[in-house]
mmCIF file of C-alpha atoms in Angstrom:
data_model
loop_
_atom_site.group_PDB
_atom_site.id
_atom_site.type_symbol
_atom_site.label_atom_id
_atom_site.label_comp_id
_atom_site.label_asym_id
_atom_site.label_seq_id
_atom_site.Cartn_x
_atom_site.Cartn_y
_atom_site.Cartn_z
ATOM 1 C CA VAL N 1 8.927 -12.021 65.710
ATOM 2 C CA SER N 2 7.953 -14.327 62.866
ATOM 3 C CA HIS N 3 10.768 -12.825 60.778
ATOM 4 C CA GLU N 4 13.263 -13.445 63.574
ATOM 5 C CA LEU N 5 12.242 -17.106 63.755
ATOM 6 C CA ARG N 6 11.936 -17.667 60.011
ATOM 7 C CA THR N 7 15.357 -16.288 59.050
ATOM 8 C CA PRO N 8 17.519 -18.849 60.909
ATOM 9 C CA LEU N 9 15.136 -21.654 59.936
ATOM 10 C CA THR N 10 15.532 -20.713 56.287
ATOM 11 C CA ALA N 11 19.340 -20.870 56.611
ATOM 12 C CA ILE N 12 19.234 -24.234 58.394
ATOM 13 C CA ASN N 13 16.826 -25.765 55.878
ATOM 14 C CA GLY N 14 18.746 -24.327 52.940
ATOM 15 C CA TRP N 15 22.066 -25.718 54.057
ATOM 16 C CA GLY N 16 20.472 -29.050 54.985
ATOM 17 C CA GLU N 17 19.131 -29.428 51.446
ATOM 18 C CA THR N 18 22.451 -28.305 49.953
ATOM 19 C CA LEU N 19 24.511 -30.813 51.929
ATOM 20 C CA LEU N 20 22.011 -33.610 51.352
ATOM 21 C CA GLY N 21 22.204 -33.094 47.580
ATOM 22 C CA ASP N 22 25.987 -32.631 47.476
ATOM 23 C CA THR N 23 27.593 -35.785 46.076
ATOM 24 C CA SER N 24 31.133 -34.383 46.022
ATOM 25 C CA ASN N 25 31.700 -35.047 49.736
ATOM 26 C CA ASP N 26 33.741 -31.848 49.892
ATOM 27 C CA PRO N 27 34.874 -31.538 53.553
ATOM 28 C CA VAL N 28 35.211 -27.751 53.292
ATOM 29 C CA GLN N 29 31.631 -27.409 52.065
ATOM 30 C CA LEU N 30 30.418 -29.816 54.738
ATOM 31 C CA ARG N 31 32.205 -27.958 57.537
ATOM 32 C CA ARG N 32 30.906 -24.616 56.333
ATOM 33 C CA GLY N 33 27.309 -25.843 56.095
ATOM 34 C CA VAL N 34 27.339 -27.497 59.509
ATOM 35 C CA GLY N 35 28.970 -24.422 61.066
ATOM 36 C CA ILE N 36 26.330 -22.070 59.687
ATOM 37 C CA SER N 37 23.530 -24.430 60.715
ATOM 38 C CA LEU N 38 24.865 -24.595 64.276
ATOM 39 C CA LYS N 39 25.210 -20.807 64.477
ATOM 40 C CA GLU N 40 21.661 -20.257 63.203
ATOM 41 C CA SER N 41 20.344 -22.959 65.528
ATOM 42 C CA ARG N 42 21.918 -21.108 68.465
ATOM 43 C CA ARG N 43 20.361 -17.868 67.264
ATOM 44 C CA LEU N 44 16.963 -19.559 67.012
ATOM 45 C CA THR N 45 17.298 -21.051 70.508
ATOM 46 C CA ASN N 46 18.126 -17.625 71.938
ATOM 47 C CA ARG N 47 15.130 -16.002 70.234
ATOM 48 C CA VAL N 48 12.734 -18.696 71.463
ATOM 49 C CA GLU N 49 14.100 -18.395 75.013
ATOM 50 C CA GLU N 50 13.663 -14.606 74.873
ATOM 51 C CA LEU N 51 10.061 -15.019 73.752
ATOM 52 C CA LEU N 52 9.304 -17.521 76.508
ATOM 53 C CA GLN N 53 10.773 -15.256 79.174
ATOM 54 C CA PHE N 54 8.960 -12.230 77.765
ATOM 55 C CA SER N 55 5.662 -14.141 77.786
ATOM 56 C CA ARG N 56 6.207 -15.079 81.436
ATOM 57 C CA MET N 57 7.026 -11.468 82.282
ATOM 58 C CA GLN N 58 3.819 -10.255 80.647
ATOM 59 C CA ASP N 59 1.460 -12.639 82.435
ATOM 60 C CA GLY N 60 3.170 -12.682 85.838
ATOM 61 C CA ARG N 61 4.692 -16.182 85.635
ATOM 62 C CA PHE N 62 8.269 -14.917 85.691
ATOM 63 C CA THR N 63 9.917 -16.241 88.866
ATOM 64 C CA LEU N 64 13.403 -16.847 90.205
ATOM 65 C CA GLU N 65 14.782 -20.101 91.605
ATOM 66 C CA VAL N 66 17.075 -18.535 94.193
ATOM 67 C CA GLU N 67 20.061 -20.431 95.555
ATOM 68 C CA PRO N 68 23.721 -19.711 96.410
ATOM 69 C CA VAL N 69 25.480 -18.881 93.129
ATOM 70 C CA ASP N 70 29.161 -19.003 92.209
ATOM 71 C CA ILE N 71 28.855 -15.920 90.014
ATOM 72 C CA GLN N 72 32.430 -16.184 88.764
ATOM 73 C CA ALA N 73 31.834 -19.736 87.495
ATOM 74 C CA GLU N 74 28.583 -18.789 85.740
ATOM 75 C CA PHE N 75 30.165 -15.756 84.065
ATOM 76 C CA GLU N 76 33.300 -17.614 82.990
ATOM 77 C CA ASP N 77 31.218 -20.475 81.595
ATOM 78 C CA ALA N 78 29.350 -18.026 79.346
ATOM 79 C CA VAL N 79 32.514 -16.157 78.367
ATOM 80 C CA PHE N 80 34.528 -19.213 77.368
ATOM 81 C CA THR N 81 31.591 -20.787 75.518
ATOM 82 C CA TYR N 82 31.194 -17.688 73.373
ATOM 83 C CA LYS N 83 34.945 -17.202 73.048
ATOM 84 C CA GLU N 84 35.170 -20.252 70.789
ATOM 85 C CA LEU N 85 32.050 -19.336 68.811
ATOM 86 C CA PHE N 86 33.130 -15.744 68.211
ATOM 87 C CA ALA N 87 36.641 -16.820 67.173
ATOM 88 C CA GLN N 88 35.045 -18.396 64.100
ATOM 89 C CA ASP N 89 33.867 -14.907 63.104
ATOM 90 C CA GLY N 90 37.234 -13.296 63.745
ATOM 91 C CA ILE N 91 36.193 -11.737 67.075
ATOM 92 C CA GLU N 92 38.640 -12.089 69.960
ATOM 93 C CA VAL N 93 37.225 -12.324 73.482
ATOM 94 C CA ARG N 94 39.565 -11.157 76.232
ATOM 95 C CA TYR N 95 38.755 -12.046 79.829
ATOM 96 C CA ASP N 96 40.012 -10.344 82.993
ATOM 97 C CA ASP N 97 39.249 -11.830 86.410
ATOM 98 C CA GLY N 98 40.840 -8.899 88.214
ATOM 99 C CA GLY N 99 43.500 -11.140 89.725
ATOM 100 C CA LEU N 100 41.149 -12.312 92.475
ATOM 101 C CA GLU N 101 41.121 -15.999 93.303
ATOM 102 C CA GLU N 102 37.787 -16.006 95.118
ATOM 103 C CA PHE N 103 34.589 -14.069 94.587
ATOM 104 C CA PRO N 104 31.715 -13.830 97.056
ATOM 105 C CA ILE N 105 28.868 -16.308 96.680
ATOM 106 C CA ILE N 106 25.662 -14.407 95.926
ATOM 107 C CA GLU N 107 22.016 -15.356 96.207
ATOM 108 C CA GLY N 108 20.369 -15.656 92.804
ATOM 109 C CA ASP N 109 19.050 -17.799 89.983
ATOM 110 C CA PRO N 110 22.072 -19.245 88.135
ATOM 111 C CA GLU N 111 20.134 -20.110 84.956
ATOM 112 C CA ARG N 112 18.598 -16.643 84.677
ATOM 113 C CA LEU N 113 21.916 -14.930 85.339
ATOM 114 C CA LYS N 114 23.685 -17.087 82.776
ATOM 115 C CA GLN N 115 20.978 -16.116 80.304
ATOM 116 C CA VAL N 116 21.795 -12.446 80.948
ATOM 117 C CA PHE N 117 25.514 -13.001 80.339
ATOM 118 C CA CYS N 118 24.903 -14.970 77.145
ATOM 119 C CA ASN N 119 22.492 -12.371 75.821
ATOM 120 C CA LEU N 120 24.880 -9.504 76.514
ATOM 121 C CA LEU N 121 27.807 -11.318 74.896
ATOM 122 C CA ASP N 122 25.664 -12.121 71.871
ATOM 123 C CA ASN N 123 24.634 -8.458 71.652
ATOM 124 C CA ALA N 124 28.262 -7.326 71.863
ATOM 125 C CA ALA N 125 29.155 -9.513 68.889
ATOM 126 C CA LYS N 126 26.035 -8.621 66.927
ATOM 127 C CA HIS N 127 26.264 -4.848 67.327
ATOM 128 C CA GLY N 128 29.965 -4.310 68.011
ATOM 129 C CA GLY N 129 31.658 -7.283 66.394
ATOM 130 C CA SER N 130 33.038 -5.053 63.654
ATOM 131 C CA GLY N 131 35.615 -3.898 66.211
ATOM 132 C CA GLY N 132 37.079 -7.402 66.265
ATOM 133 C CA GLN N 133 37.351 -7.591 70.045
ATOM 134 C CA ILE N 134 35.150 -8.022 73.123
ATOM 135 C CA ASP N 135 36.422 -7.487 76.663
ATOM 136 C CA ALA N 136 34.778 -9.332 79.558
ATOM 137 C CA ALA N 137 35.732 -8.623 83.160
ATOM 138 C CA ILE N 138 34.588 -9.412 86.671
ATOM 139 C CA GLY N 139 35.430 -7.467 89.797
ATOM 140 C CA VAL N 140 34.245 -6.742 93.320
ATOM 141 C CA GLY N 141 33.053 -3.330 94.476
ATOM 142 C CA PRO N 142 31.568 -2.187 97.773
ATOM 143 C CA GLU N 143 28.906 -4.836 98.512
ATOM 144 C CA THR N 144 28.638 -5.659 94.807
ATOM 145 C CA VAL N 145 29.997 -7.916 92.122
ATOM 146 C CA VAL N 146 30.544 -5.998 88.880
ATOM 147 C CA LEU N 147 30.524 -7.832 85.540
ATOM 148 C CA THR N 148 31.516 -5.840 82.470
ATOM 149 C CA ILE N 149 31.229 -6.582 78.759
ATOM 150 C CA ARG N 150 32.684 -4.111 76.262
ATOM 151 C CA ASP N 151 32.829 -4.117 72.495
ATOM 152 C CA TYR N 152 34.794 -1.874 70.126
ATOM 153 C CA GLY N 153 32.095 -1.256 67.552
ATOM 154 C CA PRO N 154 30.325 1.982 66.613
ATOM 155 C CA GLY N 155 28.593 2.363 69.978
ATOM 156 C CA ILE N 156 25.018 3.524 70.525
ATOM 157 C CA PRO N 157 23.730 6.941 69.425
ATOM 158 C CA ASP N 158 23.434 9.078 72.545
ATOM 159 C CA ALA N 159 19.797 9.918 71.740
ATOM 160 C CA GLU N 160 18.913 6.196 71.816
ATOM 161 C CA LEU N 161 20.656 5.248 75.075
ATOM 162 C CA PRO N 162 17.672 6.095 77.349
ATOM 163 C CA TYR N 163 15.374 3.767 75.381
ATOM 164 C CA ILE N 164 17.413 0.687 74.503
ATOM 165 C CA LYS N 165 16.117 -1.381 77.444
ATOM 166 C CA GLN N 166 12.494 -0.774 76.485
ATOM 167 C CA LYS N 167 10.520 -3.649 75.000
ATOM 168 C CA PHE N 168 10.726 -3.920 71.192
ATOM 169 C CA TYR N 169 12.973 -0.868 70.867
ATOM 170 C CA LYS N 170 15.660 -1.371 68.220
ATOM 171 C CA GLY N 171 16.552 2.205 67.368
ATOM 172 C CA SER N 172 18.622 2.721 64.234
ATOM 173 C CA SER N 173 20.334 -0.677 64.460
ATOM 174 C CA LYS N 174 20.057 -2.821 61.350
ATOM 175 C CA ALA N 175 21.221 -5.947 63.185
ATOM 176 C CA ARG N 176 18.812 -8.820 63.531
ATOM 177 C CA GLY N 177 17.029 -9.067 66.851
ATOM 178 C CA SER N 178 13.613 -9.124 68.471
ATOM 179 C CA GLY N 179 14.056 -5.978 70.549
ATOM 180 C CA ILE N 180 13.146 -7.817 73.752
ATOM 181 C CA GLY N 181 16.506 -9.285 74.802
ATOM 182 C CA LEU N 182 17.646 -6.279 76.823
ATOM 183 C CA ALA N 183 14.185 -5.884 78.353
ATOM 184 C CA VAL N 184 14.416 -9.477 79.621
ATOM 185 C CA CYS N 185 17.953 -8.850 80.927
ATOM 186 C CA GLU N 186 16.770 -5.718 82.736
ATOM 187 C CA GLU N 187 13.937 -7.678 84.360
ATOM 188 C CA ILE N 188 16.239 -10.476 85.524
ATOM 189 C CA VAL N 189 18.896 -8.132 86.912
ATOM 190 C CA SER N 190 16.365 -5.889 88.668
ATOM 191 C CA ARG N 191 14.748 -8.931 90.309
ATOM 192 C CA HIS N 192 18.181 -9.710 91.735
ATOM 193 C CA ASN N 193 18.175 -6.164 93.186
ATOM 194 C CA GLY N 194 20.950 -5.299 90.765
ATOM 195 C CA GLU N 195 21.589 -2.729 88.052
ATOM 196 C CA LEU N 196 22.066 -3.096 84.293
ATOM 197 C CA ILE N 197 24.011 -0.071 83.058
ATOM 198 C CA ILE N 198 24.628 0.531 79.352
ATOM 199 C CA SER N 199 26.831 3.363 78.098
ATOM 200 C CA ASN N 200 29.330 4.290 75.423
ATOM 201 C CA ALA N 201 33.035 3.975 76.158
ATOM 202 C CA GLU N 202 34.652 7.291 76.991
ATOM 203 C CA ASP N 203 38.088 6.599 75.503
ATOM 204 C CA GLU N 204 39.173 6.960 71.893
ATOM 205 C CA ALA N 205 38.746 3.257 71.126
ATOM 206 C CA GLY N 206 34.969 3.694 71.322
ATOM 207 C CA GLY N 207 32.376 0.964 71.578
ATOM 208 C CA CYS N 208 29.666 0.077 74.061
ATOM 209 C CA VAL N 209 30.136 -0.828 77.736
ATOM 210 C CA VAL N 210 27.596 -2.909 79.652
ATOM 211 C CA GLU N 211 27.820 -3.351 83.414
ATOM 212 C CA VAL N 212 25.861 -5.789 85.554
ATOM 213 C CA ARG N 213 26.023 -4.867 89.232
ATOM 214 C CA LEU N 214 24.746 -7.496 91.653
ATOM 215 C CA PRO N 215 24.593 -7.211 95.464
ATOM 216 C CA THR N 216 26.726 -9.611 97.471
ATOM 217 C CA GLY N 217 24.494 -9.393 100.518
ATOM 218 C CA THR N 218 27.482 -8.667 102.723
#
């Protein structure tokens, strides 16, 4: 955990000192330094939020603020926020709303659900960004809303799939991460009486597919 917090702080401090001491006023250097600092700041914010949620889960303070939720709006907000961020790294985010104009309003905690979507999108870029593309889709099934995020990276070794939602499990991945993000997502989704399903794509393009299934209550 300390490593996960220290790494982005080191990058932010390093670039802050570099830009402060740069007398050339090079706009390219300035833009690069600010961009990296913002990216690492976002990474740090996500790690701190994960730790806070995990702490609440451990000591029983993890609760939901349930209200009617426009799930399409929450999902699209996360998707289009990350779309711009990922474009800077050469990753294209494609979004499919299934052609539906209206989605059922569900009962849930909008902040917690948005956290799930952001975490899963971040994971897709971190572990599958080498594929250069992430697909995000929303659809309606029997009494459920189904939200899907797919990357085109190397996928997850089949032997590791049963364990990836366990706390602190990172498997063979060399990507940075605390190993608690998916455990927090699983907790949030299960408390909404939903399912978090993670699998490898079955077609030749490969990659990882994550589905969030939430009940509509209808």
